[in-house]
Coordinates of C-alpha atoms in Angstrom, one line a residue:
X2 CA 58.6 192.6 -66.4
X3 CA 62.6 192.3 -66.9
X4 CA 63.5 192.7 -70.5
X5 CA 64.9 188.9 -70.9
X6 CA 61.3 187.7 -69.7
X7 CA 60.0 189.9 -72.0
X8 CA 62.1 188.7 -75.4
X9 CA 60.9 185.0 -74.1
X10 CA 57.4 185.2 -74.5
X11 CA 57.5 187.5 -77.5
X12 CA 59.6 184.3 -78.9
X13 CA 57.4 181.7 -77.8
X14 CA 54.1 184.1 -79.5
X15 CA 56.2 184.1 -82.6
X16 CA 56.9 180.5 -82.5
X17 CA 53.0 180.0 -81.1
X18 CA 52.0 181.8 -84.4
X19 CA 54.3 180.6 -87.1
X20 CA 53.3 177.3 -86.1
X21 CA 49.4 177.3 -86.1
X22 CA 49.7 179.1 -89.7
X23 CA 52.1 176.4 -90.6
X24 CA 50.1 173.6 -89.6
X25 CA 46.5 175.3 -89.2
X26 CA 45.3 171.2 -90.6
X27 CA 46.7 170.0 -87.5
X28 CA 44.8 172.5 -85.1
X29 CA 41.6 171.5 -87.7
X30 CA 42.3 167.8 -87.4
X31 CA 42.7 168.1 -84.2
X32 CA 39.6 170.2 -82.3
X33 CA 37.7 170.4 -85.3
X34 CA 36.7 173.7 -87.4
X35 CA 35.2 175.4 -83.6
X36 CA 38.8 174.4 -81.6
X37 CA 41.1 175.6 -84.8
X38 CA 38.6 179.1 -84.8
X39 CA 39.5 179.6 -81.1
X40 CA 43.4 178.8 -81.5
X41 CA 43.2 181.5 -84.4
X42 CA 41.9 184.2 -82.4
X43 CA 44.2 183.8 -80.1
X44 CA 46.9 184.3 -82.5
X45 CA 45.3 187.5 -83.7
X46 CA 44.8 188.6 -79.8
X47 CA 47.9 188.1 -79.2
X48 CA 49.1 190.0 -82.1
X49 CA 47.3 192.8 -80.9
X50 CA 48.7 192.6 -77.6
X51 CA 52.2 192.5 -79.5
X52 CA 51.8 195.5 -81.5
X53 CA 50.5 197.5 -78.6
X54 CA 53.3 196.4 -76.0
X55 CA 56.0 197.1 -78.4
X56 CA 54.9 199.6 -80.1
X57 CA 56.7 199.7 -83.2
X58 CA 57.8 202.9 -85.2
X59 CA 57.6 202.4 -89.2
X60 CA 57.2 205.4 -91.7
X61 CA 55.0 205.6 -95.0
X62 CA 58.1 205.0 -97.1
X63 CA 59.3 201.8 -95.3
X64 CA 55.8 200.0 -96.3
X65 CA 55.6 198.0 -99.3
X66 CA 52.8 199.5 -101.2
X67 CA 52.5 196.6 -103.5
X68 CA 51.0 194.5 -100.7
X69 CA 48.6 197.6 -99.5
X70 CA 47.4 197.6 -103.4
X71 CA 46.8 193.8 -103.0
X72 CA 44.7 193.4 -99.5
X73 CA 43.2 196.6 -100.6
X74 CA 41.5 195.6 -104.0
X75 CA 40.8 192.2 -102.1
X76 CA 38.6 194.3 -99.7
X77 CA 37.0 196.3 -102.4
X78 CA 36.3 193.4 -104.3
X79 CA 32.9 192.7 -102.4
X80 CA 31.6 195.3 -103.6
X81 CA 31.6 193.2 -107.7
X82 CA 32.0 189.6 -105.9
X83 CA 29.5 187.3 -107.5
X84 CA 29.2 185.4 -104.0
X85 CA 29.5 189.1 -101.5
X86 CA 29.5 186.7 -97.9
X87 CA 31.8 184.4 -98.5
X88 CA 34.1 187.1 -99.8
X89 CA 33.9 188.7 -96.7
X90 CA 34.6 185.5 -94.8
X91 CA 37.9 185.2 -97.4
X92 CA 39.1 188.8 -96.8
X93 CA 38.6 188.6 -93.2
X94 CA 40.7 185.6 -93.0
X95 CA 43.2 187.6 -95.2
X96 CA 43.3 190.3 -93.2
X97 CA 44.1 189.3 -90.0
X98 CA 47.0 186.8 -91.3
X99 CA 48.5 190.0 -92.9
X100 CA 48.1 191.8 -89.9
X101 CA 49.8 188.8 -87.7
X102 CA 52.5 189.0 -90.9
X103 CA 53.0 192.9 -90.5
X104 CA 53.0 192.8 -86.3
X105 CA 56.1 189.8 -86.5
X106 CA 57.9 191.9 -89.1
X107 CA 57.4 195.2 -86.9
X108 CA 58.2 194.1 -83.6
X109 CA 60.9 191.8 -84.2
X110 CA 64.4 191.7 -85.7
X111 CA 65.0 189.4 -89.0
X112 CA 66.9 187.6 -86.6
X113 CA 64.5 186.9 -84.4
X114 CA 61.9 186.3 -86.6
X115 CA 64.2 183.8 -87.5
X116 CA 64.8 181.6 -84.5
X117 CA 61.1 181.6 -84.2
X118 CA 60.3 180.2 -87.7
X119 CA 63.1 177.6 -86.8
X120 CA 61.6 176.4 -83.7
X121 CA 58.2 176.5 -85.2
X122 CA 59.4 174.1 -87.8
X123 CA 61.5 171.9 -85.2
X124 CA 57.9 171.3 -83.5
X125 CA 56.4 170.4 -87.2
X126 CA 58.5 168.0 -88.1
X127 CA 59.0 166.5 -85.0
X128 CA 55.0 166.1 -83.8
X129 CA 55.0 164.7 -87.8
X130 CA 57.7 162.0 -87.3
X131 CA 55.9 161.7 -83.7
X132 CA 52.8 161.2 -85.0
X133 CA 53.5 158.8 -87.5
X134 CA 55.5 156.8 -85.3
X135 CA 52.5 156.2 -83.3
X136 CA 50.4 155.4 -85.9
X137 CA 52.2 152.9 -87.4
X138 CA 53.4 151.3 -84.2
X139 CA 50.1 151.3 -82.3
X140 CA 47.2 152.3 -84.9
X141 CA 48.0 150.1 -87.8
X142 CA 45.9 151.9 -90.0
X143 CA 44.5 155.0 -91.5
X144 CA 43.6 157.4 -89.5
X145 CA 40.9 159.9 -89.9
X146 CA 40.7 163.2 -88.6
X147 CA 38.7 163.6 -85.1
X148 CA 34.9 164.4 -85.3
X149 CA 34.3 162.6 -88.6
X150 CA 33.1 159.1 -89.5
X151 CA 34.1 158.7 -93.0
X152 CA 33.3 154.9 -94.7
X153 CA 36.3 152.4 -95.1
X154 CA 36.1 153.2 -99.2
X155 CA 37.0 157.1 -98.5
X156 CA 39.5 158.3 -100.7
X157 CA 43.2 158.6 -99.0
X158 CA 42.9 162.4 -99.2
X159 CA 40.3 163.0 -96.4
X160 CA 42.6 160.7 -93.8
X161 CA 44.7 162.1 -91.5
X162 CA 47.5 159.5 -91.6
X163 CA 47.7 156.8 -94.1
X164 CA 50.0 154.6 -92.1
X165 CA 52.7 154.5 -94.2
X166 CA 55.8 155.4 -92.4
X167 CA 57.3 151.6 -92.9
X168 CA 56.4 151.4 -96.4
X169 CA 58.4 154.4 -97.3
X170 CA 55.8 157.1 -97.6
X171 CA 54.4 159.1 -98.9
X172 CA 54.4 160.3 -95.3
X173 CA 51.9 163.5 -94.7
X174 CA 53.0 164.2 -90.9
X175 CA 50.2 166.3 -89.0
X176 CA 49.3 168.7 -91.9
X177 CA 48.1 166.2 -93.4
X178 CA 49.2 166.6 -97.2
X179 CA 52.7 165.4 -98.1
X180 CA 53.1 168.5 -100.5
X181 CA 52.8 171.0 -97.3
X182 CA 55.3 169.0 -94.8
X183 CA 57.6 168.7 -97.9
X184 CA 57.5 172.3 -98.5
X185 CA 57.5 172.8 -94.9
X186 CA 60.9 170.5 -94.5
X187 CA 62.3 172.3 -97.2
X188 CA 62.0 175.7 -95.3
X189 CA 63.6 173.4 -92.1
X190 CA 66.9 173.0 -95.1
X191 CA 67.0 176.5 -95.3
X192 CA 66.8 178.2 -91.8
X193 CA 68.8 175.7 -90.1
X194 CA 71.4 175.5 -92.7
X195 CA 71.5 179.3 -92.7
X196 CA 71.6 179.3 -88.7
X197 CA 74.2 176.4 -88.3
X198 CA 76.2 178.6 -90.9
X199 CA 76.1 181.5 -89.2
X200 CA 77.0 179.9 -85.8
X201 CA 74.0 180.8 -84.1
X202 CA 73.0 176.9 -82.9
X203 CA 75.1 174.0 -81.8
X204 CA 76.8 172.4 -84.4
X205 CA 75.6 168.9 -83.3
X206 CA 71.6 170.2 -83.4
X207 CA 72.1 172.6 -86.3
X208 CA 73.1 169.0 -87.8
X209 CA 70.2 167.0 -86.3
X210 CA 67.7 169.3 -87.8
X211 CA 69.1 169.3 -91.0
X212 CA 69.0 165.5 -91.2
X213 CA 65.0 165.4 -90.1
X214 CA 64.4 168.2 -92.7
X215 CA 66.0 166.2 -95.4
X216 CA 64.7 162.7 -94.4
X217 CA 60.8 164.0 -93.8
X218 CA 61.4 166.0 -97.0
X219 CA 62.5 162.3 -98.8
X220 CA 59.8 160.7 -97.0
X221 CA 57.1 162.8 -98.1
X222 CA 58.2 161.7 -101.7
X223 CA 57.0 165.2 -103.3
X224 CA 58.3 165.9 -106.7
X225 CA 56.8 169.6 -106.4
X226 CA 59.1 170.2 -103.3
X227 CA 62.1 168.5 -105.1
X228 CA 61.6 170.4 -108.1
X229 CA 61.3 173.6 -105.8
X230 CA 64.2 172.7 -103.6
X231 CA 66.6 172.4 -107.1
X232 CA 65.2 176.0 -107.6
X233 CA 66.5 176.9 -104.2
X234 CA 69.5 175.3 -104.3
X235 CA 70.7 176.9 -107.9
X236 CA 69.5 180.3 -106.4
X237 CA 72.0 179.6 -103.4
X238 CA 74.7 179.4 -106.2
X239 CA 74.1 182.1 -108.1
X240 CA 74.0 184.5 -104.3
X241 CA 77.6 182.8 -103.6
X242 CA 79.1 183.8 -107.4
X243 CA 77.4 187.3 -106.9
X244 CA 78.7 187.6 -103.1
X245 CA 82.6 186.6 -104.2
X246 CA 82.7 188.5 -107.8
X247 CA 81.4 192.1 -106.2
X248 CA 79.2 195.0 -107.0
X249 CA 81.2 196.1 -110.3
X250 CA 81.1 192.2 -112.1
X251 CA 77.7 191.0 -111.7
X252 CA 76.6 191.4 -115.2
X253 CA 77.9 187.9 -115.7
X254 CA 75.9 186.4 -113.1
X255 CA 73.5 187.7 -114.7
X256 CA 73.6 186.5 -117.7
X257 CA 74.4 183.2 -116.8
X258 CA 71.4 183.4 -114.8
X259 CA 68.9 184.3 -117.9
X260 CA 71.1 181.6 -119.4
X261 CA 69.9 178.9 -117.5
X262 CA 66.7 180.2 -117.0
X263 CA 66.0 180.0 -120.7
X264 CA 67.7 176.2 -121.0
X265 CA 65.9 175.2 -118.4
X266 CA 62.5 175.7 -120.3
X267 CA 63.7 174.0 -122.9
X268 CA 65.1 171.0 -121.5
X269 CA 61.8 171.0 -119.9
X270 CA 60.1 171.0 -123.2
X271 CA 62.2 168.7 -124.5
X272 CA 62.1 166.0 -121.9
X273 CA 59.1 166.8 -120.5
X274 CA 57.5 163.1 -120.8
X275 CA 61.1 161.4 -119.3
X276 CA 60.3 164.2 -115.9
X277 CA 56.9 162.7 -115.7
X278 CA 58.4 159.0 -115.7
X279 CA 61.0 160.3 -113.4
X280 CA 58.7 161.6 -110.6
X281 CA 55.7 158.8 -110.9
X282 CA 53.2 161.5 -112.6
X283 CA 50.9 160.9 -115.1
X284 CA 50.3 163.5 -118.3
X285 CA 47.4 165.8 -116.6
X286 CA 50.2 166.2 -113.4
X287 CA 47.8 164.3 -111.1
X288 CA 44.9 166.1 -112.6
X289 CA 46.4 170.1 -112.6
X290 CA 45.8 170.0 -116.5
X291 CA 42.0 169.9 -115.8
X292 CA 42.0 172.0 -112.7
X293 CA 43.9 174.7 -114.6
X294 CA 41.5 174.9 -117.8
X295 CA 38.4 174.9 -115.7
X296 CA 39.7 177.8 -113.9
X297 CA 41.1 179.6 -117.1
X298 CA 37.7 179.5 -118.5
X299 CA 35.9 180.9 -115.6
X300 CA 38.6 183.8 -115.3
X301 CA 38.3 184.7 -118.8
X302 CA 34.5 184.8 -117.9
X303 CA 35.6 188.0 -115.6
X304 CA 39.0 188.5 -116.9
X305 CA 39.8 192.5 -115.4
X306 CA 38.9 192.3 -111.9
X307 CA 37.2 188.4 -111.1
X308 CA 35.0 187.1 -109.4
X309 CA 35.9 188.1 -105.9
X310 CA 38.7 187.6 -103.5
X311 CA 37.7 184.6 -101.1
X312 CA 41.0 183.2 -100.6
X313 CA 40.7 179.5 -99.8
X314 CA 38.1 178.2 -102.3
X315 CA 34.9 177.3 -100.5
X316 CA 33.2 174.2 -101.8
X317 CA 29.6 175.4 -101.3
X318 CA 30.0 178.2 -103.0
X319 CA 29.2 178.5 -106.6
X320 CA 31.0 178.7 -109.0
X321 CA 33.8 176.5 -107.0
X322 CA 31.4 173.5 -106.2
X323 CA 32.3 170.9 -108.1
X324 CA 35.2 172.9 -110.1
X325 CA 37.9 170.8 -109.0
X326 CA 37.4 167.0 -108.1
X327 CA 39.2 163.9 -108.6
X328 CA 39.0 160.8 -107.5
X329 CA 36.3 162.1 -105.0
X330 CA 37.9 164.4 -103.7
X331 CA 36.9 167.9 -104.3
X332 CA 40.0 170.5 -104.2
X333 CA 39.8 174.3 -102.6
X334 CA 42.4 175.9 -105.0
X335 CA 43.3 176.3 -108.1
X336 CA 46.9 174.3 -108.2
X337 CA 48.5 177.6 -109.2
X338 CA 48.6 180.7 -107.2
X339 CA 48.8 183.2 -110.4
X340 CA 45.3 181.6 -111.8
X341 CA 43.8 181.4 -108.4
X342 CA 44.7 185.3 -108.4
X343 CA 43.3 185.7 -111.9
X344 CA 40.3 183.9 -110.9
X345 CA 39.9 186.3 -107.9
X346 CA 41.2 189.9 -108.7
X347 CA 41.4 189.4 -112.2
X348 CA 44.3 191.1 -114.3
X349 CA 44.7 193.9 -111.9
X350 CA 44.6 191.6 -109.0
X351 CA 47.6 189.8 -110.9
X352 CA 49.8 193.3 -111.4
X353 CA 49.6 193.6 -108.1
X354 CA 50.6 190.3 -107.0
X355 CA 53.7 190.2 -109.6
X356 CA 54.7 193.6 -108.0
X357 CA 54.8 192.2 -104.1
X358 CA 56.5 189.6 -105.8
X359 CA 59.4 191.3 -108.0
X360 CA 59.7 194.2 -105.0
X361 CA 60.4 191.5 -102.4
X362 CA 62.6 189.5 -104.6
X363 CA 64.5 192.5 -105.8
X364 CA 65.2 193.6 -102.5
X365 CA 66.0 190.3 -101.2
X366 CA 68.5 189.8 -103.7
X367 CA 70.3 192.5 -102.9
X368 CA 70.0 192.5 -99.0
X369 CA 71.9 188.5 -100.0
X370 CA 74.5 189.6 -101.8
X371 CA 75.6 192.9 -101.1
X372 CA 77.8 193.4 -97.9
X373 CA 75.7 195.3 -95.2
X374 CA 77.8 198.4 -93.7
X375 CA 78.4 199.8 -90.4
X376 CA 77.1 203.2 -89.3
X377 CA 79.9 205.1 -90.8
X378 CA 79.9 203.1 -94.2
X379 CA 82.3 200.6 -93.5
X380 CA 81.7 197.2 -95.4
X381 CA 80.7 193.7 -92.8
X382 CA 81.5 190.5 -93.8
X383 CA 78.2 189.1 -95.0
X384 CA 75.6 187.7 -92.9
X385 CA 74.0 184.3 -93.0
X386 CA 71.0 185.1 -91.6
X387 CA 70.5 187.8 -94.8
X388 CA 70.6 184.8 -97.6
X389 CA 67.1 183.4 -95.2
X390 CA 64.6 186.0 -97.3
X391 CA 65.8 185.4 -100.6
X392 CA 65.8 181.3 -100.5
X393 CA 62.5 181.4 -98.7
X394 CA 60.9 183.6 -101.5
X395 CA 62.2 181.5 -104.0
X396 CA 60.7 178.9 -102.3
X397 CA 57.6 180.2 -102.2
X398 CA 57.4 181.4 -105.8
X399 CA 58.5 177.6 -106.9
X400 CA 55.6 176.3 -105.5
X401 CA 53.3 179.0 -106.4
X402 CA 53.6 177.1 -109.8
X403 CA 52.1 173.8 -108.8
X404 CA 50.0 175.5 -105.5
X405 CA 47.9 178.0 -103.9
X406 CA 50.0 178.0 -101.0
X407 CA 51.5 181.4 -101.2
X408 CA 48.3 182.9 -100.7
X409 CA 46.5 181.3 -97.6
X410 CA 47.9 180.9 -94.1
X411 CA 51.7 179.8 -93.7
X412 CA 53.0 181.0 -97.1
X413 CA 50.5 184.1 -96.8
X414 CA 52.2 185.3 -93.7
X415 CA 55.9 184.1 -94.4
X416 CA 55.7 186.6 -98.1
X417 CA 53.7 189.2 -96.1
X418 CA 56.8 189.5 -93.6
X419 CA 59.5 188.8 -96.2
X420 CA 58.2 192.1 -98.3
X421 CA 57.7 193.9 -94.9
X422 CA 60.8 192.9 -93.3
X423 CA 63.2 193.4 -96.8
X424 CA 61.7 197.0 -97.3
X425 CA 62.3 198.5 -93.9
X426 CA 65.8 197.0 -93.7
X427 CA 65.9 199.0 -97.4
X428 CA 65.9 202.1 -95.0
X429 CA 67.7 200.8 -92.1
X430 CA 71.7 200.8 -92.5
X431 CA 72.3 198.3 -89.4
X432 CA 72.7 194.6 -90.7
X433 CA 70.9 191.5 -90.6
X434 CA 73.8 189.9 -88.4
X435 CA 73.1 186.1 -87.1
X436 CA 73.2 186.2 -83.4
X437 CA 76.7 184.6 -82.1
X438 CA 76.8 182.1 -79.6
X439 CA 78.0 183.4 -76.4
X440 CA 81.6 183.2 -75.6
X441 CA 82.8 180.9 -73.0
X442 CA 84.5 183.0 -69.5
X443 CA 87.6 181.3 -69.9
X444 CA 88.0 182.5 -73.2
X445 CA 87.3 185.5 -73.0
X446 CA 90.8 188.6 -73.0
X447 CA 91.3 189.6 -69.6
X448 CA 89.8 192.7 -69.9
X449 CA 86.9 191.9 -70.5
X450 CA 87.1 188.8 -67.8
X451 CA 88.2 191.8 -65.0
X452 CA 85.4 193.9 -65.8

């Protein structure tokens, strides 16, 4: 097999898998829990097949321990689990996203990993605008999932489309929650902005893309994303004043950064009831009030080590049936991925969380801001492509606040290869370039054009 065929269909795996553990609903909505089980193993297959073609080299001291910690105390944790089988079914599930995390960060290049999670998102948000087209123009009304037969008075929350493209939103696209293809277009912001700065996509599609991300993200009318993407976007700052001052006057930036850190709470405090107003939510933040002290008081119930990993919440287990329902419709997570943790793992379960968490963001930080150097030292301009980890973490942490997310499928795998990806590239002097767009013949010197 010639090495450019090769690259291709590592690509289109990459893409193949970022997208089913981006949109794993649609897959579910799709075939049904049997047909979404199939397209999974074949995305753990082909991870294996990956690892074993390529081959990749990594050391002891290039793995992020923090996340070995994690997945390992979620594996012991059947042994004290008060619900041992559907732990296992949690862990398993755990375990073989982190091993389709660790086989992407392994075998391919940041940049790489890159395009993929780009073109993954390009087929997200365009099936979703796709797919709602169709079911406003020809449909007409809610749609449910396939295989069910749910009762014209079924909550909103079990459809699969409301039909509300023409009435503004909130559109949910093919995940089917407007929260996920939010978050999801927000991630679309990032990359392709990233990309289109770095030169590595047309200027006209880099363009495109970032007007679909924006409007689905509008669309979806999700104050949690907003909220998130004014975390990313002050983050951004804060990388461009600590790229331009240097090394030896950060300690500003830093301070101005606990600065607004600490007036942000406040202002929050202060105005918390006008944000409310502001974003359409009522006072119990669409019932996460509730959802949190239910779950608060069953931690505390098993405050050390919890009640067992399980990952996604499974509603005929005790003691999550009936923990978290409104409006009829129960809910599989806690709202907030620290409690869920808590819940789980308990306070060690939590320290190690917090230190994937500050490792990766440390290390991102500095792989954004500081120039990357050449094999003999020399100082590169910065890189595009390098600011991708640290907006995508911050991301991710944002909405660990007001979801789960971070620790199931998409956001699972994306923070798995972020704290993979950052620590090897901790060892690793080459930089995380963007790839250029090749250079035209005719413009090339004529040296280059003779040979």
């Amino acid at each position: 097999m010639t090495t450019g065929r090769r690259r291709t269909l590592i690509g289109a795996y990459a893409t193949f898998a970022l997208f089913t553990v981006l949109a794993g609903q649609f897959w579910r909505n799709l075939l049904g829990w049997w047909g979404f089980a199939a397209v999974a193993l074949a995305v753990v297959v082909g991870a294996v097949i990956l690892v074993v073609a390529e081959k990749p080299t990594w050391r002891w001291r290039r793995v992020p321990k923090s996340t070995i910690a994690f997945v390992g105390l979620a594996v012991l944790s059947i042994a004290w689990s008060f619900y041992p089988a559907a732990s296992v079914l949690g862990v398993v599930i755990t375990l073989v996203t982190t091993f389709t995390g660790v086989a992407l960060a392994l075998c391919l290049t940041w940049t790489r990993f890159e395009r993929a999670l780009a073109a993954a998102i390009k087929w997200v948000l365009g099936l979703s605008i796709a797919f709602e087209l169709w079911v406003a123009i020809f449909v007409q009304e809610p749609l449910p999932p396939n295989f069910t037969d749910y009762p014209d008075d079924a909550p909103a929350a079990f459809f699969w489309s409301r039909d509300l493209l023409f009435h503004g939103g909130p559109i949910e696209g093919i995940v089917a929650s407007r929260n996920l293809l939010g978050m999801i277009a927000l991630l679309g912001l990032i990359v392709f902005g990233a990309r289109l700065a770095a030169g590595s996509i047309r200027r006209a599609q880099g363009i495109g893309w970032l007007v679909v991300s924006g409007a689905v993200m509008l669309l979806t009318r999700s104050a949690t994303v907003i909220l998130v993407g004014v975390v990313v976007l002050v983050a951004w700052g804060f990388v461009v004043w600590a790229r331009r001052v240097g090394p030896d006057r950060r300690r500003g930036v830093y301070w101005a950064a606990a600065g607004v850190l600490a007036a942000s709470v406040a202002l929050l405090v202060l105005f918390w009831g006008a944000l409310l107003d502001l974003f359409g939510k009522s006072e119990d933040l669409t019932g996460r009030l509730d959802i949190w002290s239910s779950v608060i008081g069953l931690a505390a119930e098993r405050p050390w080590f919890g009640w067992g990993w399980i990952g996604y919440w499974q509603p005929w287990v005790e003691p999550f049936q009936g923990l978290a329902v409104r409006n009829g419709v129960e809910y599989l997570q806690a709202h907030n991925a620290w409690l869920d943790v808590w819940l789980q793992l308990g306070i060690v379960g939590l320290i190690a969380f917090a230190s994937i968490v500050i490792g990766a963001l440390w290390r991102s930080w500095f792989l954004a801001v500081d120039r990357p150097r050449d094999e003999a030292g020399g100082p590169l301009p910065h890189s595009a492509a390098s600011l991708v980890p640290l907006l995508v973490l911050v991301a991710l942490i944002g909405q660990s606040i007001a979801e789960s997310r971070i620790l199931v499928e998409g956001g699972w795998l994306l923070f798995i290869a972020i704290a993979w990806s950052t620590k090897r590239r901790q060892w690793v002097p080459e930089p995380l370039p963007a790839e250029p767009p090749p250079v035209p013949a005719s413009r090339m010197p004529p040296s280059e054009t003779a040979r």
